PDB file of C-alpha atoms in Angstrom:
ATOM      1  CA  GLY A   5     -95.496   7.561 100.410  1.00 50.00           C
ATOM      2  CA  LEU A   6     -93.257   9.253  97.904  1.00 51.00           C
ATOM      3  CA  SER A   7     -92.470  12.905  98.637  1.00 50.00           C
ATOM      4  CA  ALA A   8     -89.990  15.672  97.892  1.00 48.00           C
ATOM      5  CA  THR A   9     -89.395  18.679 100.137  1.00 40.00           C
ATOM      6  CA  VAL A  10     -87.497  21.979 100.022  1.00 43.00           C
ATOM      7  CA  THR A  11     -87.233  23.415 103.483  1.00 36.00           C
ATOM      8  CA  ASP A  12     -86.459  27.082 102.747  1.00 40.00           C
ATOM      9  CA  LEU A  13     -88.040  28.778  99.801  1.00 42.00           C
ATOM     10  CA  GLY A  14     -88.350  31.863 101.986  1.00 44.00           C
ATOM     11  CA  SER A  15     -89.074  35.003 100.004  1.00 47.00           C
ATOM     12  CA  GLN A  16     -86.487  34.572  97.270  1.00 47.00           C
ATOM     13  CA  PHE A  17     -87.628  34.531  93.627  1.00 44.00           C
ATOM     14  CA  VAL A  18     -85.597  34.376  90.432  1.00 45.00           C
ATOM     15  CA  THR A  19     -86.179  36.521  87.337  1.00 42.00           C
ATOM     16  CA  ASP A  20     -83.749  36.343  84.409  1.00 45.00           C
ATOM     17  CA  GLY A  21     -81.071  34.930  86.709  1.00 44.00           C
ATOM     18  CA  ILE A  22     -81.217  37.743  89.246  1.00 40.00           C
ATOM     19  CA  LYS A  23     -82.473  36.817  92.679  1.00 42.00           C
ATOM     20  CA  THR A  24     -84.738  39.407  94.275  1.00 42.00           C
ATOM     21  CA  VAL A  25     -86.450  39.644  97.642  1.00 43.00           C
ATOM     22  CA  SER A  26     -89.965  40.875  98.193  1.00 45.00           C
ATOM     23  CA  SER A  27     -91.384  41.219 101.705  1.00 34.00           C
ATOM     24  CA  ALA A  28     -94.766  40.302 100.173  1.00 41.00           C
ATOM     25  CA  ILE A  29     -93.642  36.776  99.440  1.00 47.00           C
ATOM     26  CA  SER A  30     -92.984  34.345 102.250  1.00 41.00           C
ATOM     27  CA  PHE A  31     -93.665  30.612 102.443  1.00 43.00           C
ATOM     28  CA  GLU A  32     -94.919  29.328 105.772  1.00 41.00           C
ATOM     29  CA  GLY A  33     -93.126  26.044 106.488  1.00 43.00           C
ATOM     30  CA  SER A  34     -91.832  23.922 103.708  1.00 66.00           C
ATOM     31  CA  ALA A  35     -93.248  23.215 100.202  1.00 82.00           C
ATOM     32  CA  SER A  36     -93.561  19.611  99.103  1.00 89.00           C
ATOM     33  CA  LEU A  37     -95.021  17.397  96.442  1.00 93.00           C
ATOM     34  CA  SER A  38     -96.308  13.814  96.960  1.00 94.00           C
ATOM     35  CA  LEU A  39     -98.339  11.081  95.215  1.00 95.00           C
ATOM     36  CA  ASN A  40    -101.874  11.055  96.477  1.00 94.00           C
ATOM     37  CA  THR A  41    -101.863   7.194  96.320  1.00 93.00           C
ATOM     38  CA  ASP A  42     -98.869   4.930  96.063  1.00 94.00           C
ATOM     39  CA  SER A  43    -100.900   1.861  95.113  1.00 92.00           C
ATOM     40  CA  GLY A  44     -99.939  -1.796  94.763  1.00 84.00           C
ATOM     41  CA  ASP A  45     -98.009  -4.041  97.098  1.00 80.00           C
ATOM     42  CA  SER A  46     -95.808  -1.268  98.455  1.00 88.00           C
ATOM     43  CA  ALA A  47     -96.914   2.145  99.658  1.00 91.00           C
ATOM     44  CA  SER A  48     -93.435   3.612  99.236  1.00 90.00           C
ATOM     45  CA  ASP A  49     -91.992   2.290  95.976  1.00 92.00           C
ATOM     46  CA  GLY A  50     -93.294   5.117  93.802  1.00 94.00           C
ATOM     47  CA  ILE A  51     -95.147   2.655  91.472  1.00 93.00           C
ATOM     48  CA  THR A  52     -98.831   3.575  91.241  1.00 94.00           C
ATOM     49  CA  ASN A  53    -101.942   3.397  89.104  1.00 94.00           C
ATOM     50  CA  ASN A  54    -103.024   6.856  90.270  1.00 94.00           C
ATOM     51  CA  GLY A  55    -100.908   9.689  88.883  1.00 95.00           C
ATOM     52  CA  GLU A  56    -102.444  12.479  90.951  1.00 97.00           C
ATOM     53  CA  VAL A  57     -99.861  14.633  92.802  1.00 97.00           C
ATOM     54  CA  THR A  58    -100.627  17.052  95.649  1.00 96.00           C
ATOM     55  CA  VAL A  59     -98.488  20.037  96.230  1.00 95.00           C
ATOM     56  CA  ALA A  60     -98.377  21.283  99.864  1.00 93.00           C
ATOM     57  CA  GLY A  61     -96.993  24.600 101.243  1.00 90.00           C
ATOM     58  CA  LEU A  62     -98.007  26.845  98.338  1.00 90.00           C
ATOM     59  CA  PHE A  63     -98.276  30.570  99.163  1.00 87.00           C
ATOM     60  CA  PRO A  64    -102.028  31.428  99.233  1.00 87.00           C
ATOM     61  CA  GLY A  65    -103.404  33.242  96.209  1.00 88.00           C
ATOM     62  CA  PHE A  66    -100.448  32.828  93.978  1.00 90.00           C
ATOM     63  CA  ARG A  67    -100.555  30.840  90.765  1.00 93.00           C
ATOM     64  CA  TRP A  68     -98.065  28.102  90.193  1.00 95.00           C
ATOM     65  CA  GLU A  69     -96.797  25.740  87.433  1.00 96.00           C
ATOM     66  CA  TYR A  70     -95.399  22.275  87.044  1.00 97.00           C
ATOM     67  CA  SER A  71     -93.151  20.413  84.704  1.00 97.00           C
ATOM     68  CA  THR A  72     -92.865  16.596  84.086  1.00 97.00           C
ATOM     69  CA  ASP A  73     -89.754  16.752  81.833  1.00 97.00           C
ATOM     70  CA  ASN A  74     -87.105  18.225  84.086  1.00 96.00           C
ATOM     71  CA  GLY A  75     -88.162  21.825  83.406  1.00 96.00           C
ATOM     72  CA  GLY A  76     -88.359  21.579  79.649  1.00 97.00           C
ATOM     73  CA  ASN A  77     -92.066  22.487  79.491  1.00 97.00           C
ATOM     74  CA  TRP A  78     -94.354  24.020  82.062  1.00 97.00           C
ATOM     75  CA  THR A  79     -98.111  23.835  82.687  1.00 97.00           C
ATOM     76  CA  SER A  80     -99.726  26.736  84.553  1.00 96.00           C
ATOM     77  CA  LYS A  81    -102.186  26.144  87.482  1.00 96.00           C
ATOM     78  CA  ASP A  82    -104.237  28.763  89.313  1.00 93.00           C
ATOM     79  CA  ALA A  83    -104.316  29.366  93.041  1.00 92.00           C
ATOM     80  CA  ASN A  84    -107.585  27.492  93.574  1.00 94.00           C
ATOM     81  CA  THR A  85    -106.008  24.017  93.166  1.00 95.00           C
ATOM     82  CA  ASN A  86    -103.038  22.216  94.534  1.00 95.00           C
ATOM     83  CA  THR A  87    -103.054  19.025  92.467  1.00 97.00           C
ATOM     84  CA  PHE A  88    -102.038  17.851  89.017  1.00 97.00           C
ATOM     85  CA  GLU A  89    -102.054  14.607  87.135  1.00 97.00           C
ATOM     86  CA  LEU A  90     -99.019  12.546  85.873  1.00 96.00           C
ATOM     87  CA  GLU A  91     -99.870  10.598  82.751  1.00 94.00           C
ATOM     88  CA  GLY A  92     -99.656   6.858  82.482  1.00 90.00           C
ATOM     89  CA  GLN A  93     -99.323   4.654  79.410  1.00 86.00           C
ATOM     90  CA  VAL A  94    -102.060   4.507  76.778  1.00 72.00           C
ATOM     91  CA  SER A  95    -101.667   0.741  76.073  1.00 71.00           C
ATOM     92  CA  GLY A  96    -100.185  -2.249  77.894  1.00 67.00           C
ATOM     93  CA  GLY A  97     -96.666  -2.135  79.192  1.00 69.00           C
ATOM     94  CA  ASP A  98     -94.650  -1.146  82.209  1.00 76.00           C
ATOM     95  CA  GLY A  99     -96.101   2.409  82.639  1.00 88.00           C
ATOM     96  CA  VAL A 100     -94.541   5.850  82.244  1.00 93.00           C
ATOM     97  CA  THR A 101     -91.454   6.542  84.295  1.00 95.00           C
ATOM     98  CA  TYR A 102     -90.552   9.930  85.768  1.00 97.00           C
ATOM     99  CA  ALA A 103     -86.934   9.976  86.840  1.00 97.00           C
ATOM    100  CA  THR A 104     -85.679  11.728  89.944  1.00 96.00           C
ATOM    101  CA  GLY A 105     -85.965  15.448  89.456  1.00 96.00           C
ATOM    102  CA  ALA A 106     -88.134  15.248  86.385  1.00 97.00           C
ATOM    103  CA  VAL A 107     -91.366  16.393  88.173  1.00 97.00           C
ATOM    104  CA  GLN A 108     -90.918  19.988  89.217  1.00 96.00           C
ATOM    105  CA  VAL A 109     -93.131  22.748  90.784  1.00 95.00           C
ATOM    106  CA  ARG A 110     -92.605  26.445  91.291  1.00 93.00           C
ATOM    107  CA  GLN A 111     -94.797  29.466  92.271  1.00 92.00           C
ATOM    108  CA  ILE A 112     -95.225  32.825  90.460  1.00 91.00           C
ATOM    109  CA  ASN A 113     -95.826  36.064  92.311  1.00 88.00           C
ATOM    110  CA  PRO A 114     -98.093  38.883  91.010  1.00 87.00           C
ATOM    111  CA  PHE A 115     -95.064  40.536  89.367  1.00 87.00           C
ATOM    112  CA  GLY A 116     -94.159  37.364  87.400  1.00 87.00           C
ATOM    113  CA  ALA A 117     -91.150  36.416  89.458  1.00 88.00           C
ATOM    114  CA  ARG A 118     -90.749  32.669  89.853  1.00 89.00           C
ATOM    115  CA  SER A 119     -89.733  30.799  92.958  1.00 89.00           C
ATOM    116  CA  GLU A 120     -87.057  28.105  93.247  1.00 88.00           C
ATOM    117  CA  THR A 121     -88.356  24.659  92.139  1.00 91.00           C
ATOM    118  CA  ILE A 122     -89.159  21.557  94.200  1.00 93.00           C
ATOM    119  CA  SER A 123     -89.023  18.174  92.579  1.00 94.00           C
ATOM    120  CA  ASN A 124     -89.543  14.473  93.120  1.00 95.00           C
ATOM    121  CA  SER A 125     -86.679  13.000  95.201  1.00 93.00           C
ATOM    122  CA  SER A 126     -87.023   9.391  93.735  1.00 94.00           C
ATOM    123  CA  THR A 127     -88.443   7.765  90.610  1.00 96.00           C
ATOM    124  CA  ILE A 128     -92.187   7.620  90.017  1.00 96.00           C
ATOM    125  CA  VAL A 129     -93.779   5.099  87.685  1.00 95.00           C
ATOM    126  CA  VAL A 130     -97.432   5.620  86.665  1.00 95.00           C
ATOM    127  CA  ASP A 131     -98.809   2.309  85.415  1.00 93.00           C
ATOM    128  CA  LYS A 132    -102.562   2.358  84.757  1.00 90.00           C
ATOM    129  CA  ILE A 133    -103.045  -0.743  82.695  1.00 87.00           C
ATOM    130  CA  SER A 134    -102.553  -4.454  83.581  1.00 83.00           C
ATOM    131  CA  ASP A 135    -100.742  -6.400  80.865  1.00 79.00           C
ATOM    132  CA  PRO A 136    -103.333  -8.350  78.919  1.00 81.00           C
ATOM    133  CA  ASP A 137    -101.019 -11.154  77.918  1.00 86.00           C
ATOM    134  CA  LEU A 138    -101.894 -13.716  80.665  1.00 91.00           C
ATOM    135  CA  MET A 139    -102.670 -17.157  79.154  1.00 94.00           C
ATOM    136  CA  PHE A 140    -103.147 -20.791  80.173  1.00 94.00           C
ATOM    137  CA  ASN A 141    -100.834 -23.301  78.421  1.00 92.00           C
ATOM    138  CA  ALA A 142    -102.505 -25.175  75.548  1.00 80.00           C
ATOM    139  CA  GLY A 143    -103.937 -28.637  76.389  1.00 75.00           C
ATOM    140  CA  SER A 144    -104.697 -27.820  80.038  1.00 75.00           C
ATOM    141  CA  GLY A 145    -108.137 -29.338  80.143  1.00 81.00           C
ATOM    142  CA  GLY A 146    -109.503 -32.902  80.547  1.00 89.00           C
ATOM    143  CA  THR A 147    -109.269 -35.336  83.444  1.00 90.00           C
ATOM    144  CA  VAL A 148    -106.791 -34.318  86.113  1.00 90.00           C
ATOM    145  CA  SER A 149    -105.659 -35.307  89.647  1.00 87.00           C
ATOM    146  CA  ARG A 150    -107.035 -33.339  92.578  1.00 84.00           C
ATOM    147  CA  GLU A 151    -103.594 -31.681  93.097  1.00 85.00           C
ATOM    148  CA  ALA A 152    -102.832 -31.018  89.432  1.00 88.00           C
ATOM    149  CA  LEU A 153    -100.592 -28.127  88.495  1.00 90.00           C
ATOM    150  CA  PHE A 154    -102.012 -25.404  86.223  1.00 93.00           C
ATOM    151  CA  ARG A 155     -99.500 -23.632  84.025  1.00 94.00           C
ATOM    152  CA  GLY A 156     -99.549 -20.464  81.917  1.00 95.00           C
ATOM    153  CA  THR A 157     -97.540 -17.530  80.404  1.00 95.00           C
ATOM    154  CA  GLY A 158     -97.717 -13.752  80.185  1.00 93.00           C
ATOM    155  CA  ALA A 159     -97.304 -12.823  83.834  1.00 92.00           C
ATOM    156  CA  GLU A 160     -95.990  -9.353  84.613  1.00 90.00           C
ATOM    157  CA  ALA A 161     -92.903  -9.061  86.829  1.00 87.00           C
ATOM    158  CA  GLY A 162     -93.950  -8.622  90.477  1.00 87.00           C
ATOM    159  CA  ALA A 163     -97.594  -9.380  89.810  1.00 90.00           C
ATOM    160  CA  THR A 164     -99.805 -11.781  91.701  1.00 91.00           C
ATOM    161  CA  ILE A 165    -102.155 -14.247  90.064  1.00 93.00           C
ATOM    162  CA  LEU A 166    -105.368 -15.537  91.696  1.00 94.00           C
ATOM    163  CA  LEU A 167    -106.322 -19.029  90.495  1.00 95.00           C
ATOM    164  CA  SER A 168    -109.967 -20.104  90.902  1.00 95.00           C
ATOM    165  CA  ALA A 169    -111.970 -23.250  90.287  1.00 95.00           C
ATOM    166  CA  ASP A 170    -115.729 -22.928  89.775  1.00 96.00           C
ATOM    167  CA  ASP A 171    -117.885 -26.023  90.043  1.00 94.00           C
ATOM    168  CA  GLY A 172    -120.899 -24.270  88.432  1.00 92.00           C
ATOM    169  CA  GLN A 173    -122.987 -24.920  91.545  1.00 91.00           C
ATOM    170  CA  GLY A 174    -121.885 -21.825  93.477  1.00 88.00           C
ATOM    171  CA  GLY A 175    -118.746 -23.492  94.875  1.00 89.00           C
ATOM    172  CA  THR A 176    -115.344 -21.815  94.259  1.00 92.00           C
ATOM    173  CA  ILE A 177    -111.929 -22.954  95.302  1.00 92.00           C
ATOM    174  CA  GLN A 178    -108.968 -20.575  95.417  1.00 92.00           C
ATOM    175  CA  GLY A 179    -105.466 -21.631  94.544  1.00 92.00           C
ATOM    176  CA  GLY A 180    -102.358 -20.992  96.652  1.00 87.00           C
ATOM    177  CA  THR A 181     -99.473 -18.543  95.977  1.00 88.00           C
ATOM    178  CA  THR A 182     -98.704 -18.512  92.255  1.00 92.00           C
ATOM    179  CA  ASN A 183     -95.052 -19.320  91.368  1.00 93.00           C
ATOM    180  CA  MET A 184     -93.669 -17.069  88.504  1.00 92.00           C
ATOM    181  CA  GLU A 185     -90.472 -17.357  86.423  1.00 93.00           C
ATOM    182  CA  PRO A 186     -88.510 -14.416  84.987  1.00 91.00           C
ATOM    183  CA  ASP A 187     -89.833 -15.231  81.446  1.00 93.00           C
ATOM    184  CA  GLY A 188     -93.415 -14.665  82.640  1.00 93.00           C
ATOM    185  CA  SER A 189     -94.385 -18.333  82.910  1.00 95.00           C
ATOM    186  CA  TRP A 190     -96.362 -19.263  85.937  1.00 95.00           C
ATOM    187  CA  TYR A 191     -97.898 -22.316  87.724  1.00 94.00           C
ATOM    188  CA  ASN A 192    -100.249 -22.966  90.637  1.00 94.00           C
ATOM    189  CA  LYS A 193    -102.473 -25.603  92.130  1.00 91.00           C
ATOM    190  CA  PHE A 194    -105.381 -25.915  94.517  1.00 91.00           C
ATOM    191  CA  TRP A 195    -103.806 -26.940  97.820  1.00 84.00           C
ATOM    192  CA  SER A 196    -107.085 -27.976  99.370  1.00 83.00           C
ATOM    193  CA  GLY A 197    -107.636 -30.337  96.365  1.00 85.00           C
ATOM    194  CA  LEU A 198    -110.279 -30.629  93.707  1.00 90.00           C
ATOM    195  CA  ALA A 199    -113.273 -32.781  94.682  1.00 90.00           C
ATOM    196  CA  HIS A 200    -113.250 -36.253  93.146  1.00 87.00           C
ATOM    197  CA  GLY A 201    -115.482 -36.537  90.114  1.00 90.00           C
ATOM    198  CA  THR A 202    -116.379 -32.802  90.077  1.00 92.00           C
ATOM    199  CA  THR A 203    -116.104 -30.729  86.914  1.00 94.00           C
ATOM    200  CA  TYR A 204    -114.591 -27.286  87.225  1.00 95.00           C
ATOM    201  CA  THR A 205    -113.948 -24.243  85.133  1.00 96.00           C
ATOM    202  CA  ILE A 206    -110.515 -22.873  85.924  1.00 95.00           C
ATOM    203  CA  SER A 207    -109.807 -19.161  85.765  1.00 96.00           C
ATOM    204  CA  ALA A 208    -106.996 -16.755  86.573  1.00 95.00           C
ATOM    205  CA  GLN A 209    -106.781 -13.070  87.330  1.00 95.00           C
ATOM    206  CA  GLN A 210    -103.612 -10.964  87.483  1.00 93.00           C
ATOM    207  CA  THR A 211    -102.975  -7.926  89.768  1.00 93.00           C
ATOM    208  CA  ASP A 212     -99.786  -6.068  88.770  1.00 91.00           C
ATOM    209  CA  ILE A 213     -97.301  -4.302  91.018  1.00 91.00           C
ATOM    210  CA  ALA A 214     -99.132  -1.007  90.560  1.00 92.00           C
ATOM    211  CA  GLY A 215    -102.410  -2.557  91.779  1.00 92.00           C
ATOM    212  CA  ASN A 216    -104.125  -2.787  88.407  1.00 92.00           C
ATOM    213  CA  VAL A 217    -106.476  -5.783  88.252  1.00 92.00           C
ATOM    214  CA  GLY A 218    -106.549  -7.485  84.819  1.00 91.00           C
ATOM    215  CA  GLU A 219    -109.471  -9.079  83.091  1.00 91.00           C
ATOM    216  CA  LEU A 220    -110.663 -12.528  84.304  1.00 93.00           C
ATOM    217  CA  LEU A 221    -108.996 -15.186  82.167  1.00 94.00           C
ATOM    218  CA  VAL A 222    -111.380 -18.078  81.790  1.00 94.00           C
ATOM    219  CA  GLY A 223    -109.392 -21.201  81.163  1.00 92.00           C
ATOM    220  CA  PRO A 224    -109.841 -24.954  80.836  1.00 92.00           C
ATOM    221  CA  VAL A 225    -112.710 -27.161  81.927  1.00 94.00           C
ATOM    222  CA  VAL A 226    -111.470 -30.065  84.015  1.00 94.00           C
ATOM    223  CA  THR A 227    -112.784 -33.095  85.869  1.00 93.00           C
ATOM    224  CA  SER A 228    -110.997 -34.268  89.016  1.00 89.00           C
ATOM    225  CA  ASP A 229    -110.079 -37.931  89.190  1.00 82.00           C
ATOM    226  CA  GLU A 230    -108.108 -39.009  92.237  1.00 61.00           C
ATOM    227  CA  GLU A 231    -106.783 -42.056  90.367  1.00 53.00           C
ATOM    228  CA  ASP A 232    -105.289 -39.965  87.612  1.00 43.00           C
ATOM    229  CA  ARG A 233    -102.073 -38.289  88.776  1.00 45.00           C
ATOM    230  CA  LYS A 234    -101.420 -36.386  85.548  1.00 47.00           C
ATOM    231  CA  LEU A 235     -99.891 -32.950  85.781  1.00 46.00           C
ATOM    232  CA  LEU A 236    -101.260 -30.210  83.504  1.00 47.00           C
ATOM    233  CA  MET A 237     -98.401 -29.051  81.241  1.00 42.00           C
TER     234      MET A 237
END
Protein backbone atom coordinates (compact mmCIF):
# COMPACT_ATOMS: atom_id res chain seq x y z
CA GLY A 1 0.00 0.00 0.00
CA LEU A 2 0.93 3.64 -0.14
CA SER A 3 3.11 4.86 2.72
CA ALA A 4 5.57 7.56 3.74
CA THR A 5 8.23 7.18 6.41
CA VAL A 6 10.72 9.34 8.28
CA THR A 7 13.29 7.20 10.02
CA ASP A 8 14.70 9.58 12.63
CA LEU A 9 12.39 12.05 14.33
CA GLY A 10 14.33 11.39 17.51
CA SER A 11 13.75 14.01 20.21
CA GLN A 12 14.15 17.11 18.05
CA PHE A 13 11.32 19.63 17.90
CA VAL A 14 11.15 23.01 16.18
CA THR A 15 9.72 26.20 17.70
CA ASP A 16 10.01 29.51 15.83
CA GLY A 17 12.82 28.11 13.72
CA ILE A 18 14.96 27.10 16.73
CA LYS A 19 15.59 23.39 17.14
CA THR A 20 15.52 22.23 20.76
CA VAL A 21 16.05 18.87 22.39
CA SER A 22 14.01 17.50 25.27
CA SER A 23 14.88 14.22 26.94
CA ALA A 24 11.15 13.73 27.56
CA ILE A 25 10.47 13.37 23.82
CA SER A 26 11.67 10.34 21.92
CA PHE A 27 10.03 8.39 19.11
CA GLU A 28 10.42 4.64 19.27
CA GLY A 29 11.12 3.43 15.74
CA SER A 30 9.93 5.37 12.71
CA ALA A 31 6.79 7.41 12.18
CA SER A 32 4.74 6.76 9.05
CA LEU A 33 1.41 7.42 7.39
CA SER A 34 -0.45 5.10 5.03
CA LEU A 35 -3.83 4.60 3.40
CA ASN A 36 -5.95 2.11 5.28
CA THR A 37 -7.27 0.73 2.00
CA ASP A 38 -5.79 1.21 -1.46
CA SER A 39 -8.90 -0.06 -3.25
CA GLY A 40 -9.57 -0.90 -6.89
CA ASP A 41 -7.55 -2.98 -9.34
CA SER A 42 -4.18 -2.10 -7.79
CA ALA A 43 -3.30 -2.13 -4.09
CA SER A 44 -0.31 0.17 -4.62
CA ASP A 45 -1.38 2.92 -7.07
CA GLY A 46 -2.66 5.36 -4.43
CA ILE A 47 -6.12 5.51 -6.07
CA THR A 48 -8.80 4.64 -3.53
CA ASN A 49 -12.45 5.09 -2.61
CA ASN A 50 -11.53 5.10 1.10
CA GLY A 51 -9.72 8.23 2.27
CA GLU A 52 -8.87 7.02 5.78
CA VAL A 53 -5.18 7.42 6.67
CA THR A 54 -3.44 5.74 9.61
CA VAL A 55 -0.46 7.34 11.34
CA ALA A 56 1.95 4.93 13.02
CA GLY A 57 4.86 5.66 15.38
CA LEU A 58 3.24 8.55 17.25
CA PHE A 59 4.63 9.31 20.72
CA PRO A 60 2.07 8.06 23.29
CA GLY A 61 -0.02 10.73 24.99
CA PHE A 62 0.94 13.61 22.70
CA ARG A 63 -1.55 15.39 20.48
CA TRP A 64 -0.77 15.78 16.80
CA GLU A 65 -2.03 17.56 13.70
CA TYR A 66 -2.29 17.00 9.99
CA SER A 67 -2.40 19.10 6.83
CA THR A 68 -3.75 18.20 3.38
CA ASP A 69 -2.48 21.31 1.55
CA ASN A 70 1.28 21.07 1.97
CA GLY A 71 1.27 22.70 5.41
CA GLY A 72 -0.95 25.64 4.59
CA ASN A 73 -3.63 24.67 7.10
CA TRP A 74 -3.54 22.24 10.03
CA THR A 75 -6.20 20.20 11.82
CA SER A 76 -5.56 19.17 15.42
CA LYS A 77 -6.06 15.59 16.66
CA ASP A 78 -5.85 14.28 20.22
CA ALA A 79 -3.72 11.43 21.50
CA ASN A 80 -6.61 8.96 21.54
CA THR A 81 -6.71 8.51 17.78
CA ASN A 82 -4.21 7.82 15.04
CA THR A 83 -6.41 8.20 11.94
CA PHE A 84 -7.84 10.98 9.79
CA GLU A 85 -9.89 11.20 6.62
CA LEU A 86 -8.92 12.60 3.22
CA GLU A 87 -11.89 14.08 1.38
CA GLY A 88 -13.09 12.83 -1.99
CA GLN A 89 -15.16 14.61 -4.61
CA VAL A 90 -18.75 15.67 -3.88
CA SER A 91 -20.02 14.86 -7.38
CA GLY A 92 -18.94 12.74 -10.35
CA GLY A 93 -15.45 13.10 -11.74
CA ASP A 94 -11.93 11.83 -11.25
CA GLY A 95 -11.67 12.32 -7.47
CA VAL A 96 -9.55 14.64 -5.31
CA THR A 97 -5.78 14.49 -5.93
CA TYR A 98 -3.23 14.98 -3.14
CA ALA A 99 0.20 15.59 -4.68
CA THR A 100 3.40 14.18 -3.21
CA GLY A 101 4.14 15.98 0.07
CA ALA A 102 0.69 17.58 0.34
CA VAL A 103 -0.46 15.32 3.19
CA GLN A 104 1.62 16.08 6.30
CA VAL A 105 1.62 15.02 9.95
CA ARG A 106 3.51 16.35 12.98
CA GLN A 107 3.32 15.92 16.77
CA ILE A 108 3.13 18.54 19.52
CA ASN A 109 4.72 18.12 22.94
CA PRO A 110 3.16 19.45 26.18
CA PHE A 111 5.20 22.67 25.83
CA GLY A 112 3.80 23.39 22.36
CA ALA A 113 6.93 22.44 20.42
CA ARG A 114 6.23 20.75 17.10
CA SER A 115 8.10 17.86 15.57
CA GLU A 116 9.42 17.56 12.06
CA THR A 117 6.74 16.56 9.56
CA ILE A 118 6.19 13.33 7.71
CA SER A 119 4.33 13.35 4.40
CA ASN A 120 3.02 11.17 1.56
CA SER A 121 5.80 9.99 -0.71
CA SER A 122 3.58 9.62 -3.80
CA THR A 123 0.29 10.95 -5.16
CA ILE A 124 -2.99 9.95 -3.53
CA VAL A 125 -6.33 10.14 -5.37
CA VAL A 126 -9.52 9.77 -3.33
CA ASP A 127 -12.35 8.90 -5.72
CA LYS A 128 -15.61 7.99 -3.96
CA ILE A 129 -18.11 8.23 -6.81
CA SER A 130 -18.42 6.20 -10.00
CA ASP A 131 -19.09 8.39 -13.04
CA PRO A 132 -22.85 8.14 -13.83
CA ASP A 133 -22.53 8.79 -17.58
CA LEU A 134 -22.55 5.13 -18.77
CA MET A 135 -25.06 4.64 -21.64
CA PHE A 136 -26.02 2.18 -24.34
CA ASN A 137 -26.05 3.47 -27.90
CA ALA A 138 -29.47 4.41 -29.20
CA GLY A 139 -31.27 1.80 -31.29
CA SER A 140 -29.63 -1.20 -29.61
CA GLY A 141 -32.80 -3.27 -29.21
CA GLY A 142 -34.78 -5.60 -31.44
CA THR A 143 -33.83 -8.87 -33.11
CA VAL A 144 -30.13 -9.70 -32.94
CA SER A 145 -27.69 -12.48 -33.67
CA ARG A 146 -26.56 -14.71 -30.81
CA GLU A 147 -23.08 -13.09 -30.95
CA ALA A 148 -24.19 -9.48 -31.46
CA LEU A 149 -22.01 -6.64 -30.23
CA PHE A 150 -23.48 -4.24 -27.68
CA ARG A 151 -22.06 -0.73 -27.74
CA GLY A 152 -22.22 2.30 -25.47
CA THR A 153 -20.53 5.46 -24.23
CA GLY A 154 -19.52 7.12 -20.95
CA ALA A 155 -16.95 4.63 -19.63
CA GLU A 156 -14.34 5.97 -17.20
CA ALA A 157 -10.67 5.48 -18.05
CA GLY A 158 -9.39 2.26 -16.51
CA ALA A 159 -12.85 1.06 -15.47
CA THR A 160 -14.34 -2.38 -16.04
CA ILE A 161 -17.88 -2.92 -17.35
CA LEU A 162 -19.91 -6.05 -16.61
CA LEU A 163 -22.44 -6.86 -19.34
CA SER A 164 -25.39 -9.11 -18.41
CA ALA A 165 -28.36 -10.64 -20.26
CA ASP A 166 -31.41 -11.61 -18.17
CA ASP A 167 -33.99 -13.91 -19.75
CA GLY A 168 -36.64 -13.09 -17.12
CA GLN A 169 -36.78 -16.72 -16.01
CA GLY A 170 -33.89 -16.65 -13.58
CA GLY A 171 -31.25 -17.22 -16.24
CA THR A 172 -28.41 -14.70 -16.62
CA ILE A 173 -25.50 -14.68 -19.06
CA GLN A 174 -22.35 -12.62 -18.42
CA GLY A 175 -20.43 -10.90 -21.18
CA GLY A 176 -16.70 -11.19 -21.77
CA THR A 177 -14.05 -8.52 -21.23
CA THR A 178 -15.38 -5.13 -22.30
CA ASN A 179 -13.30 -3.26 -24.86
CA MET A 180 -12.99 0.49 -24.24
CA GLU A 181 -11.73 3.38 -26.33
CA PRO A 182 -9.99 6.61 -25.12
CA ASP A 183 -13.17 8.63 -25.77
CA GLY A 184 -15.17 6.48 -23.33
CA SER A 185 -16.98 4.40 -25.94
CA TRP A 186 -17.18 0.66 -25.25
CA TYR A 187 -18.41 -2.61 -26.72
CA ASN A 188 -18.85 -6.21 -25.64
CA LYS A 189 -20.72 -9.39 -26.52
CA PHE A 190 -21.81 -12.65 -24.94
CA TRP A 191 -19.13 -15.15 -25.93
CA SER A 192 -21.25 -18.16 -24.95
CA GLY A 193 -23.97 -16.84 -27.25
CA LEU A 194 -27.57 -15.80 -26.69
CA ALA A 195 -30.07 -18.67 -26.89
CA HIS A 196 -32.03 -18.76 -30.17
CA GLY A 197 -35.54 -17.32 -29.87
CA THR A 198 -35.03 -16.09 -26.32
CA THR A 199 -35.82 -12.54 -25.23
CA TYR A 200 -33.29 -10.83 -22.95
CA THR A 201 -32.98 -7.58 -21.05
CA ILE A 202 -29.41 -6.34 -21.43
CA SER A 203 -27.75 -4.42 -18.59
CA ALA A 204 -24.32 -3.00 -17.82
CA GLN A 205 -22.55 -1.99 -14.61
CA GLN A 206 -19.28 -0.11 -14.29
CA THR A 207 -16.60 -0.48 -11.62
CA ASP A 208 -14.08 2.35 -11.76
CA ILE A 209 -10.35 2.21 -11.10
CA ALA A 210 -10.89 3.18 -7.44
CA GLY A 211 -13.31 0.30 -6.89
CA ASN A 212 -16.57 2.29 -6.93
CA VAL A 213 -19.46 0.29 -8.37
CA GLY A 214 -21.89 2.36 -10.44
CA GLU A 215 -25.64 1.99 -10.66
CA LEU A 216 -26.98 -0.84 -12.80
CA LEU A 217 -27.73 0.50 -16.28
CA VAL A 218 -30.74 -1.34 -17.69
CA GLY A 219 -30.53 -1.27 -21.45
CA PRO A 220 -32.28 -2.71 -24.49
CA VAL A 221 -34.63 -5.69 -24.74
CA VAL A 222 -33.48 -8.03 -27.50
CA THR A 223 -34.53 -11.35 -29.03
CA SER A 224 -31.87 -13.69 -30.33
CA ASP A 225 -32.26 -14.98 -33.89
CA GLU A 226 -29.45 -17.18 -35.22
CA GLU A 227 -30.37 -16.32 -38.80
CA ASP A 228 -30.04 -12.58 -38.24
CA ARG A 229 -26.34 -11.61 -38.17
CA LYS A 230 -26.96 -7.90 -37.46
CA LEU A 231 -24.49 -6.09 -35.21
CA LEU A 232 -25.85 -3.65 -32.66
CA MET A 233 -24.48 -0.19 -33.44
